[in-house]
Short mmCIF file of C-alpha atoms in Angstrom, two decimals:
data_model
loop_
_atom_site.label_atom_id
_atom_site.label_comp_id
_atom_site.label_asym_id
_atom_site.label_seq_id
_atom_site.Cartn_x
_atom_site.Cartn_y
_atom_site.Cartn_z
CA UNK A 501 26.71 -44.23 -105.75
CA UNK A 502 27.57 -47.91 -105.06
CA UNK A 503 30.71 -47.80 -102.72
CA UNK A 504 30.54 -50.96 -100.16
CA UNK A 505 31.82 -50.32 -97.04
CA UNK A 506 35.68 -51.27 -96.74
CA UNK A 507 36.69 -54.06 -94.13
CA UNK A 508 38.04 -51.76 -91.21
CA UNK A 509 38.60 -53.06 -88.19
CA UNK A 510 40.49 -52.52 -84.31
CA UNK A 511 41.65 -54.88 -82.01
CA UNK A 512 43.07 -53.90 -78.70
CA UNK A 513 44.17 -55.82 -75.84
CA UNK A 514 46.05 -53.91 -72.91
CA UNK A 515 45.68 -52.19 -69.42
CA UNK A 516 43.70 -49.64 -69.19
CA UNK A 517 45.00 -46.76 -68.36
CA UNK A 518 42.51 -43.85 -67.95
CA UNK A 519 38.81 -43.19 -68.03
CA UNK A 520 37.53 -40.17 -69.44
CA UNK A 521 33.82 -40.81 -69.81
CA UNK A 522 30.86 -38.82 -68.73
CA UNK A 523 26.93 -38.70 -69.39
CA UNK A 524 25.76 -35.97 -71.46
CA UNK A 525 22.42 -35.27 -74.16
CA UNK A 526 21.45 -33.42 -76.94
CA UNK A 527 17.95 -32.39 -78.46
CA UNK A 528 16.91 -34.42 -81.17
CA UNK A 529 13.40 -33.66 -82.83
CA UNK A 530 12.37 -31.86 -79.94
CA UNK A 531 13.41 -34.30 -77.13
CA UNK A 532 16.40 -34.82 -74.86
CA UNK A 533 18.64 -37.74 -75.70
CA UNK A 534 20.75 -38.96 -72.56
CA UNK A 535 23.87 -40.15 -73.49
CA UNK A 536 27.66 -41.35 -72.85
CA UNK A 537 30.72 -40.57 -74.17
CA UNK A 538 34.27 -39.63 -74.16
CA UNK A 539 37.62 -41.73 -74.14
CA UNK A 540 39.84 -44.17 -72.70
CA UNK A 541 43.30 -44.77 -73.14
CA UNK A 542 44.58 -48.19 -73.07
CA UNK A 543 48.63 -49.43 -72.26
CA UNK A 544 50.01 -51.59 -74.92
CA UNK A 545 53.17 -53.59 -74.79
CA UNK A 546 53.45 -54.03 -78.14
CA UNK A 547 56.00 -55.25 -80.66
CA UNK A 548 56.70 -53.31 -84.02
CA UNK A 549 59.75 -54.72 -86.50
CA UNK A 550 61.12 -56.46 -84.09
CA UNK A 551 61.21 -53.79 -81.24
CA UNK A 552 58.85 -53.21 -78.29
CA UNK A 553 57.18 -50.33 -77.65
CA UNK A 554 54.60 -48.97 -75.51
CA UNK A 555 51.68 -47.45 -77.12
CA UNK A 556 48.64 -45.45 -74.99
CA UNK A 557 45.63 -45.81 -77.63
CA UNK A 558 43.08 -43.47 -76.99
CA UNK A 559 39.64 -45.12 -77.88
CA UNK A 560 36.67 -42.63 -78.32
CA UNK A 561 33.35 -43.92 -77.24
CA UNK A 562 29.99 -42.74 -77.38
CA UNK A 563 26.24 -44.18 -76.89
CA UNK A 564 22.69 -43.13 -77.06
CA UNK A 565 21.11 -44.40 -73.39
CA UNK A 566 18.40 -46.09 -75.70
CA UNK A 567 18.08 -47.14 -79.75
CA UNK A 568 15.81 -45.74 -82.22
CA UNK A 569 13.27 -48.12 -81.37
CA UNK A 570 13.05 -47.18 -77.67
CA UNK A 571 14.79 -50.30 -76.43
CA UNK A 572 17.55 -50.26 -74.08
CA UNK A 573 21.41 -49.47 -75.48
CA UNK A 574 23.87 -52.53 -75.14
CA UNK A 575 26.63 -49.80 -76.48
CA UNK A 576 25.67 -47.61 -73.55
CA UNK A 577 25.63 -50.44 -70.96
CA UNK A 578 29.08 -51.39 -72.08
CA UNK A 579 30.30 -47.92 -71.54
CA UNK A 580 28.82 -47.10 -68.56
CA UNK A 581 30.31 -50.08 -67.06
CA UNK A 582 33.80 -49.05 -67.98
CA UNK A 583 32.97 -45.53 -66.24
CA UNK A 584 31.63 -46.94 -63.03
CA UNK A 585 33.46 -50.82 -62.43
CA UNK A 586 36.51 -50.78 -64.43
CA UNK A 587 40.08 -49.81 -62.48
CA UNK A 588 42.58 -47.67 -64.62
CA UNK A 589 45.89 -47.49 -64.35
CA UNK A 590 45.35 -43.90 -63.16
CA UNK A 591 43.05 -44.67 -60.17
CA UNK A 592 45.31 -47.36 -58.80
CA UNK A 593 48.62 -45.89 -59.28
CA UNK A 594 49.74 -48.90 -60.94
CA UNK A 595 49.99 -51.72 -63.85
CA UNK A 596 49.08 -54.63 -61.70
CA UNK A 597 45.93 -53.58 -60.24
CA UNK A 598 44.41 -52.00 -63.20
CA UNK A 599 42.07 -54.00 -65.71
CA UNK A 600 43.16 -55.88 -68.63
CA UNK A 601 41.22 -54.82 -71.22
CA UNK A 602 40.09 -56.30 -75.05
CA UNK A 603 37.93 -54.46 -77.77
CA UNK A 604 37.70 -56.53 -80.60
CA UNK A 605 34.71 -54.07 -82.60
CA UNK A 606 37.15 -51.18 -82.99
CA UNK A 607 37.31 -49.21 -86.51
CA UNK A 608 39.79 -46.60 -87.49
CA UNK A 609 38.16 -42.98 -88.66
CA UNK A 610 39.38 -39.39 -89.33
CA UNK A 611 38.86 -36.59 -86.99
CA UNK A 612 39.10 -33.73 -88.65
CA UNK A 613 38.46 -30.19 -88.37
CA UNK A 614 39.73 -26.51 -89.19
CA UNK A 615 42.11 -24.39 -85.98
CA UNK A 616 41.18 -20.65 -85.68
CA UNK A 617 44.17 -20.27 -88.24
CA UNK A 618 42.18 -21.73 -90.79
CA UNK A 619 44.40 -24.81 -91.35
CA UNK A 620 43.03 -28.84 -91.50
CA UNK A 621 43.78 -30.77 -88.87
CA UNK A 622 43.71 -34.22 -89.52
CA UNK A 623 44.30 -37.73 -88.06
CA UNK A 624 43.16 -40.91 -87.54
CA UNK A 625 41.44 -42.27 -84.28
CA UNK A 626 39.98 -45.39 -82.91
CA UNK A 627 35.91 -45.61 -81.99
CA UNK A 628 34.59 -48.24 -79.89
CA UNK A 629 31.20 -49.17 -78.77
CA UNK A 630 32.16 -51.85 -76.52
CA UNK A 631 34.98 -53.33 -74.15
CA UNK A 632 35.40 -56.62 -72.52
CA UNK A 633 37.75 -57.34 -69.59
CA UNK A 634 40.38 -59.58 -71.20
CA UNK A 635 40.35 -63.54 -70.09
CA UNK A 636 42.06 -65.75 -71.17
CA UNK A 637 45.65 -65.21 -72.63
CA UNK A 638 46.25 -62.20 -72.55
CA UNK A 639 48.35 -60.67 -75.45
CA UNK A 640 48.67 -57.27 -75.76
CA UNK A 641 48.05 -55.77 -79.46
CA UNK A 642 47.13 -52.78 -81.12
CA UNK A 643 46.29 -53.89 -84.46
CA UNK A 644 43.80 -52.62 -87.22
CA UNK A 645 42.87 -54.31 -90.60
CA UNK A 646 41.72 -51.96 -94.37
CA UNK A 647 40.21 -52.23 -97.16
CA UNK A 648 41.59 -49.34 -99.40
CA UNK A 649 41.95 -47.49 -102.93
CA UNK A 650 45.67 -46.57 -103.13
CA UNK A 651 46.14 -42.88 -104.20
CA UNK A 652 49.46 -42.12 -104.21
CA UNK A 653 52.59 -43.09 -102.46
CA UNK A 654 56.04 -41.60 -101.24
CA UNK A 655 58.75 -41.56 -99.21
CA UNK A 656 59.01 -39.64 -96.00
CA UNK A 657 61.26 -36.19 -95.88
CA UNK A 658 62.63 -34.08 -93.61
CA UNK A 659 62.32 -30.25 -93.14
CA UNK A 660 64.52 -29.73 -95.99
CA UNK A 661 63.39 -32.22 -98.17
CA UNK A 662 65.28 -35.23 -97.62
CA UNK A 663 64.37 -38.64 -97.24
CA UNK A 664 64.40 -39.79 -93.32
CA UNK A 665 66.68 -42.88 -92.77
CA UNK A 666 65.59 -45.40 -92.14
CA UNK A 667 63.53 -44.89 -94.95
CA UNK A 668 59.72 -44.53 -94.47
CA UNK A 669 56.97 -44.97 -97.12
CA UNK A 670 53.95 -42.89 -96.85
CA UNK A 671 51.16 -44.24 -98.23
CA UNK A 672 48.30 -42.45 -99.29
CA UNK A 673 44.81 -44.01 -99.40
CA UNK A 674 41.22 -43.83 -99.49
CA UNK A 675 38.36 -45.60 -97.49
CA UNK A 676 35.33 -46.04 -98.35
CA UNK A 677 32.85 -45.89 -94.21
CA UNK A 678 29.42 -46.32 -93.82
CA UNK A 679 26.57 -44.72 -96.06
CA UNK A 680 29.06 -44.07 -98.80
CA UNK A 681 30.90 -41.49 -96.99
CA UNK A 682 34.59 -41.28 -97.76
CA UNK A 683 37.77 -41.05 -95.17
CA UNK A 684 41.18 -40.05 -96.28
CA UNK A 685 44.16 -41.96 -94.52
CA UNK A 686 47.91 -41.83 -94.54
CA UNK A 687 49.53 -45.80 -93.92
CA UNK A 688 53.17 -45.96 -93.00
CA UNK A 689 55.42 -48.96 -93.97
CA UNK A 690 58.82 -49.25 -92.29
CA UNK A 691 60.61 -52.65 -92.91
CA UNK A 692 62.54 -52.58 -95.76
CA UNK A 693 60.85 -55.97 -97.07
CA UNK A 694 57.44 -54.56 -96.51
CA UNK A 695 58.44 -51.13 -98.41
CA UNK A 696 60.08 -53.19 -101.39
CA UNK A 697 56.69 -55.04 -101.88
CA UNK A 698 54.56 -51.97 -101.39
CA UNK A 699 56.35 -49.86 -104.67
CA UNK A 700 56.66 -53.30 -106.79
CA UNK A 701 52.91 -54.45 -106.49
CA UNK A 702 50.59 -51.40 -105.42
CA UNK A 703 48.97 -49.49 -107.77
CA UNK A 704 47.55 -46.16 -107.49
CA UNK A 705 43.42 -46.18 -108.35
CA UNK A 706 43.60 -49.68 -107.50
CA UNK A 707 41.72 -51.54 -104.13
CA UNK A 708 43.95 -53.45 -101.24
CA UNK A 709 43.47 -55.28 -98.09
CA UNK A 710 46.27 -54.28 -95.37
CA UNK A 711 46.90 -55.29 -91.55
CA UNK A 712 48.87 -53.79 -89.17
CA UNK A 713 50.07 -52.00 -86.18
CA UNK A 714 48.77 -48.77 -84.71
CA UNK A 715 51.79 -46.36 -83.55
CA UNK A 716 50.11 -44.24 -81.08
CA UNK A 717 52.64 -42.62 -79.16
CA UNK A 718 53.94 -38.85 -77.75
CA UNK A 719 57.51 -37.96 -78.81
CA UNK A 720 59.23 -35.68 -76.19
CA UNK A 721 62.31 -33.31 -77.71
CA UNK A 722 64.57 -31.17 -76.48
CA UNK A 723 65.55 -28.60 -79.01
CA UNK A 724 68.76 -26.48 -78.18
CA UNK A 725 68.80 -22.97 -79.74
CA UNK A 726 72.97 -21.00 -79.48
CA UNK A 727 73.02 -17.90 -78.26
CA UNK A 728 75.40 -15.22 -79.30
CA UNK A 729 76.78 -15.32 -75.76
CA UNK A 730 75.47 -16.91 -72.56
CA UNK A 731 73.91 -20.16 -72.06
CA UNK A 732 72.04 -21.83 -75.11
CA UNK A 733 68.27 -21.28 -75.18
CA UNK A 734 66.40 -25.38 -74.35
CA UNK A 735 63.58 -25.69 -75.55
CA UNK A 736 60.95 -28.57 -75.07
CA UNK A 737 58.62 -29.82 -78.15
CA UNK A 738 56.33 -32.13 -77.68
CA UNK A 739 54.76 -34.10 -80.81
CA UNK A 740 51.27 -36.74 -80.74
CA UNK A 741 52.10 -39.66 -83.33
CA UNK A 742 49.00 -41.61 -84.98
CA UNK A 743 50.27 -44.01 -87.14
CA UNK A 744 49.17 -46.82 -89.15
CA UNK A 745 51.82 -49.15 -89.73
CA UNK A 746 51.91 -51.69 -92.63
CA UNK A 747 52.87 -54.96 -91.37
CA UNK A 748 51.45 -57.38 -94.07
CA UNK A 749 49.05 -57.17 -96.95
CA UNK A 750 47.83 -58.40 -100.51
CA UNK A 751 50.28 -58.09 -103.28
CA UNK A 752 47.41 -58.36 -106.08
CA UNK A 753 44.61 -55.87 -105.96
CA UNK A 754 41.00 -56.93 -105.01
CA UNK A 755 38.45 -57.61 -108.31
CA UNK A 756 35.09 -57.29 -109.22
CA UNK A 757 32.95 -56.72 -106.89
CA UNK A 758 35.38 -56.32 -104.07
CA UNK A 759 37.22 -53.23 -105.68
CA UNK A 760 36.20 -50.01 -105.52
CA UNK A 761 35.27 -48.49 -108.76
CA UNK A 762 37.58 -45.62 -109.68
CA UNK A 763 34.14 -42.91 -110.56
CA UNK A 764 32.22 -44.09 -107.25
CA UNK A 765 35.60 -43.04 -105.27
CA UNK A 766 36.02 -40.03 -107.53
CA UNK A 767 32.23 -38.82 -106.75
CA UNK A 768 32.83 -39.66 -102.95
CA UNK A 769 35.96 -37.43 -102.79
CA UNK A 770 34.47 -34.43 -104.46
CA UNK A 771 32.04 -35.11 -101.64
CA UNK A 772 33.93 -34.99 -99.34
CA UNK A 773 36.16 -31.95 -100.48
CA UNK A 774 32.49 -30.22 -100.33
CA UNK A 775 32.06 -31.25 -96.82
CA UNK A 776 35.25 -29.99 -95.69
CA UNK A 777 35.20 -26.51 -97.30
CA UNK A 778 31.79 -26.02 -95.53
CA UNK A 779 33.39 -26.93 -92.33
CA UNK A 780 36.52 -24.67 -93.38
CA UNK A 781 33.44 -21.57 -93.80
CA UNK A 782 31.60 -22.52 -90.47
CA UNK A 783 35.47 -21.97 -88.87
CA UNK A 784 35.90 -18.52 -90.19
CA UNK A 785 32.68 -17.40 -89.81
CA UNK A 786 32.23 -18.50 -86.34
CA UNK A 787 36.04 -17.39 -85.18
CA UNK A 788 35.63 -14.45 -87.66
CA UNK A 789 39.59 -15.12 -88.55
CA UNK A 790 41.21 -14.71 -92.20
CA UNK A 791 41.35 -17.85 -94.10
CA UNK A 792 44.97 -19.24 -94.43
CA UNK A 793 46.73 -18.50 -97.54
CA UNK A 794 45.94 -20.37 -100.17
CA UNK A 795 47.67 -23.16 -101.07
CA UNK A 796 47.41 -27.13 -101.52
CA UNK A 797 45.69 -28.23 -98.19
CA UNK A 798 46.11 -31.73 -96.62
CA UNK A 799 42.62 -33.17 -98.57
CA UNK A 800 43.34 -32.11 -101.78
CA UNK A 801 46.65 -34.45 -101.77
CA UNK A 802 44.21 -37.25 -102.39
CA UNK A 803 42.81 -35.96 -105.21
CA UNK A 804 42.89 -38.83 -107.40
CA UNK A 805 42.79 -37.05 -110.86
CA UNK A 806 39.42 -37.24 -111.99
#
């Protein structure tokens, strides 16, 4: 297998809001290996078609205290000086105290993993090995830039099948990460102009370059059930949004050897369909539940034909 890895790449400028890091190891040929990890979650002000918003971006982070070589970890410095010098948002109790914030290393991958239901859970996240306080001008972004192999395309429905106005164009993709190892994404365009482009130019089977916006958000609803009699029945739903929003992009596809040959992506899928049915059997065995009933599950919607 040849596939390159695809351009993919995070910036983030904002305050930061919350630290969520610890120290931790694992055994690794025998021998402990200290380490650092967890999260942060960063406040954007952030602009999106011409309306603001304000995005907390989670940003997973994790280090080895020292490289394969023995050698001290700049990944694991840069971490542990988030956890133990940086102010958030949540241990000042406010904006202006709190540190501005910039990772400019950031890449976009897929968490994914089976519930004791036996159903794929899948979105995207950002990983980070390092973060700078921001000097300079400051302006906040949340912004991410593909390379891709379109797979299919369409337009955003509701419960009972109808398109959601405005409309929204879901677009399906693949992306090729590191050691030939294959993520499946879901991009999002929502101006009209950016949509029209999109369905005239894209192909499926065929490579891209994209930038955008990341719409990282929580959407609080209140859902009001009628009763036959009495008061109505309110009820709260809560719903975590990760987005990738189209905001610009090539209308021609990438050639020669910046494409992605359609067999090298076909081999990588079936790959990666492998890798997630073994995760699916490690679920059931270890929560000893019944598989979910069979169906088309949320990976095999990329299947690209081959």
């Amino acid at each position: 297998m040849s596939l390159r890895q695809a351009e993919n790449r995070v910036r983030i400028e904002g305050i930061l809001s919350e630290i969520n890091l610890k120290y931790g190891s694992y055994q690794k040929n025998g021998r402990t290996v200290d380490n650092i990890g967890g999260d942060i979650k960063v406040l954007v002000h952030q602009e999106i078609n011409g309306e603001n918003h304000d995005f907390i971006i989670p940003v997973y982070m994790f280090a080895a205290k020292y490289t394969n070589a023995g050698k001290p970890n700049p990944a694991y410095t840069s971490i542990e000086t988030v956890m133990k010098e940086y102010t958030s948002i949540a241990a000042c109790g406010n904006e202006a105290n709190a540190d501005k914030i910039r990772i400019t290393n950031g890449d976009i991958r897929m968490n994914e993993y089976y519930n004791p239901q036996g159903q794929l859970v899948s979105f995207p996240r950002v990983n980070a090995s390092f973060v700078n306080k921001a000097t300079g001008d400051f302006r906040p972004e949340a912004s991410w830039s593909l390379e891709f192999a379109v797979s299919s395309m369409d337009f955003v429905t509701d419960d009972e099948g109808v398109e959601v106005e405005p409309r929204k164009l879901r677009i399906k993709i693949l992306v090729p990460q590191y050691g030939g190892k294959l993520d499946t994404m879901e991009l999002y365009a929502t101006n009209p102009r950016v949509i029209d482009a999109i369905t005239s130019y894209w192909e499926a089977q065929k490579t891209y370059s994209a930038k955008g916006r990341l719409n990282f958000t929580t959407i609080t609803k209140q859902i009001v059930e009628e009763m036959d009699f009495g008061e109505p029945e309110v009820r709260t739903r809560t719903t975590t949004v990760s987005e990738l929003i189209v905001t610009k992009g090539t209308q021609s596809p990438l050639e020669d050897d910046m494409a992605f040959a359609p067999a090298d992506l076909a081999a990588a899928l079936k790959e990666h369909k492998a890798n997630l049915e073994a995760l699916k059997d490690k679920t059931n065995n270890k929560t000893k539940n019944t598989p979910a009933p069979a169906g088309t599950s949320a990976h095999e919607a990329f299947d690209l034909g081959f």
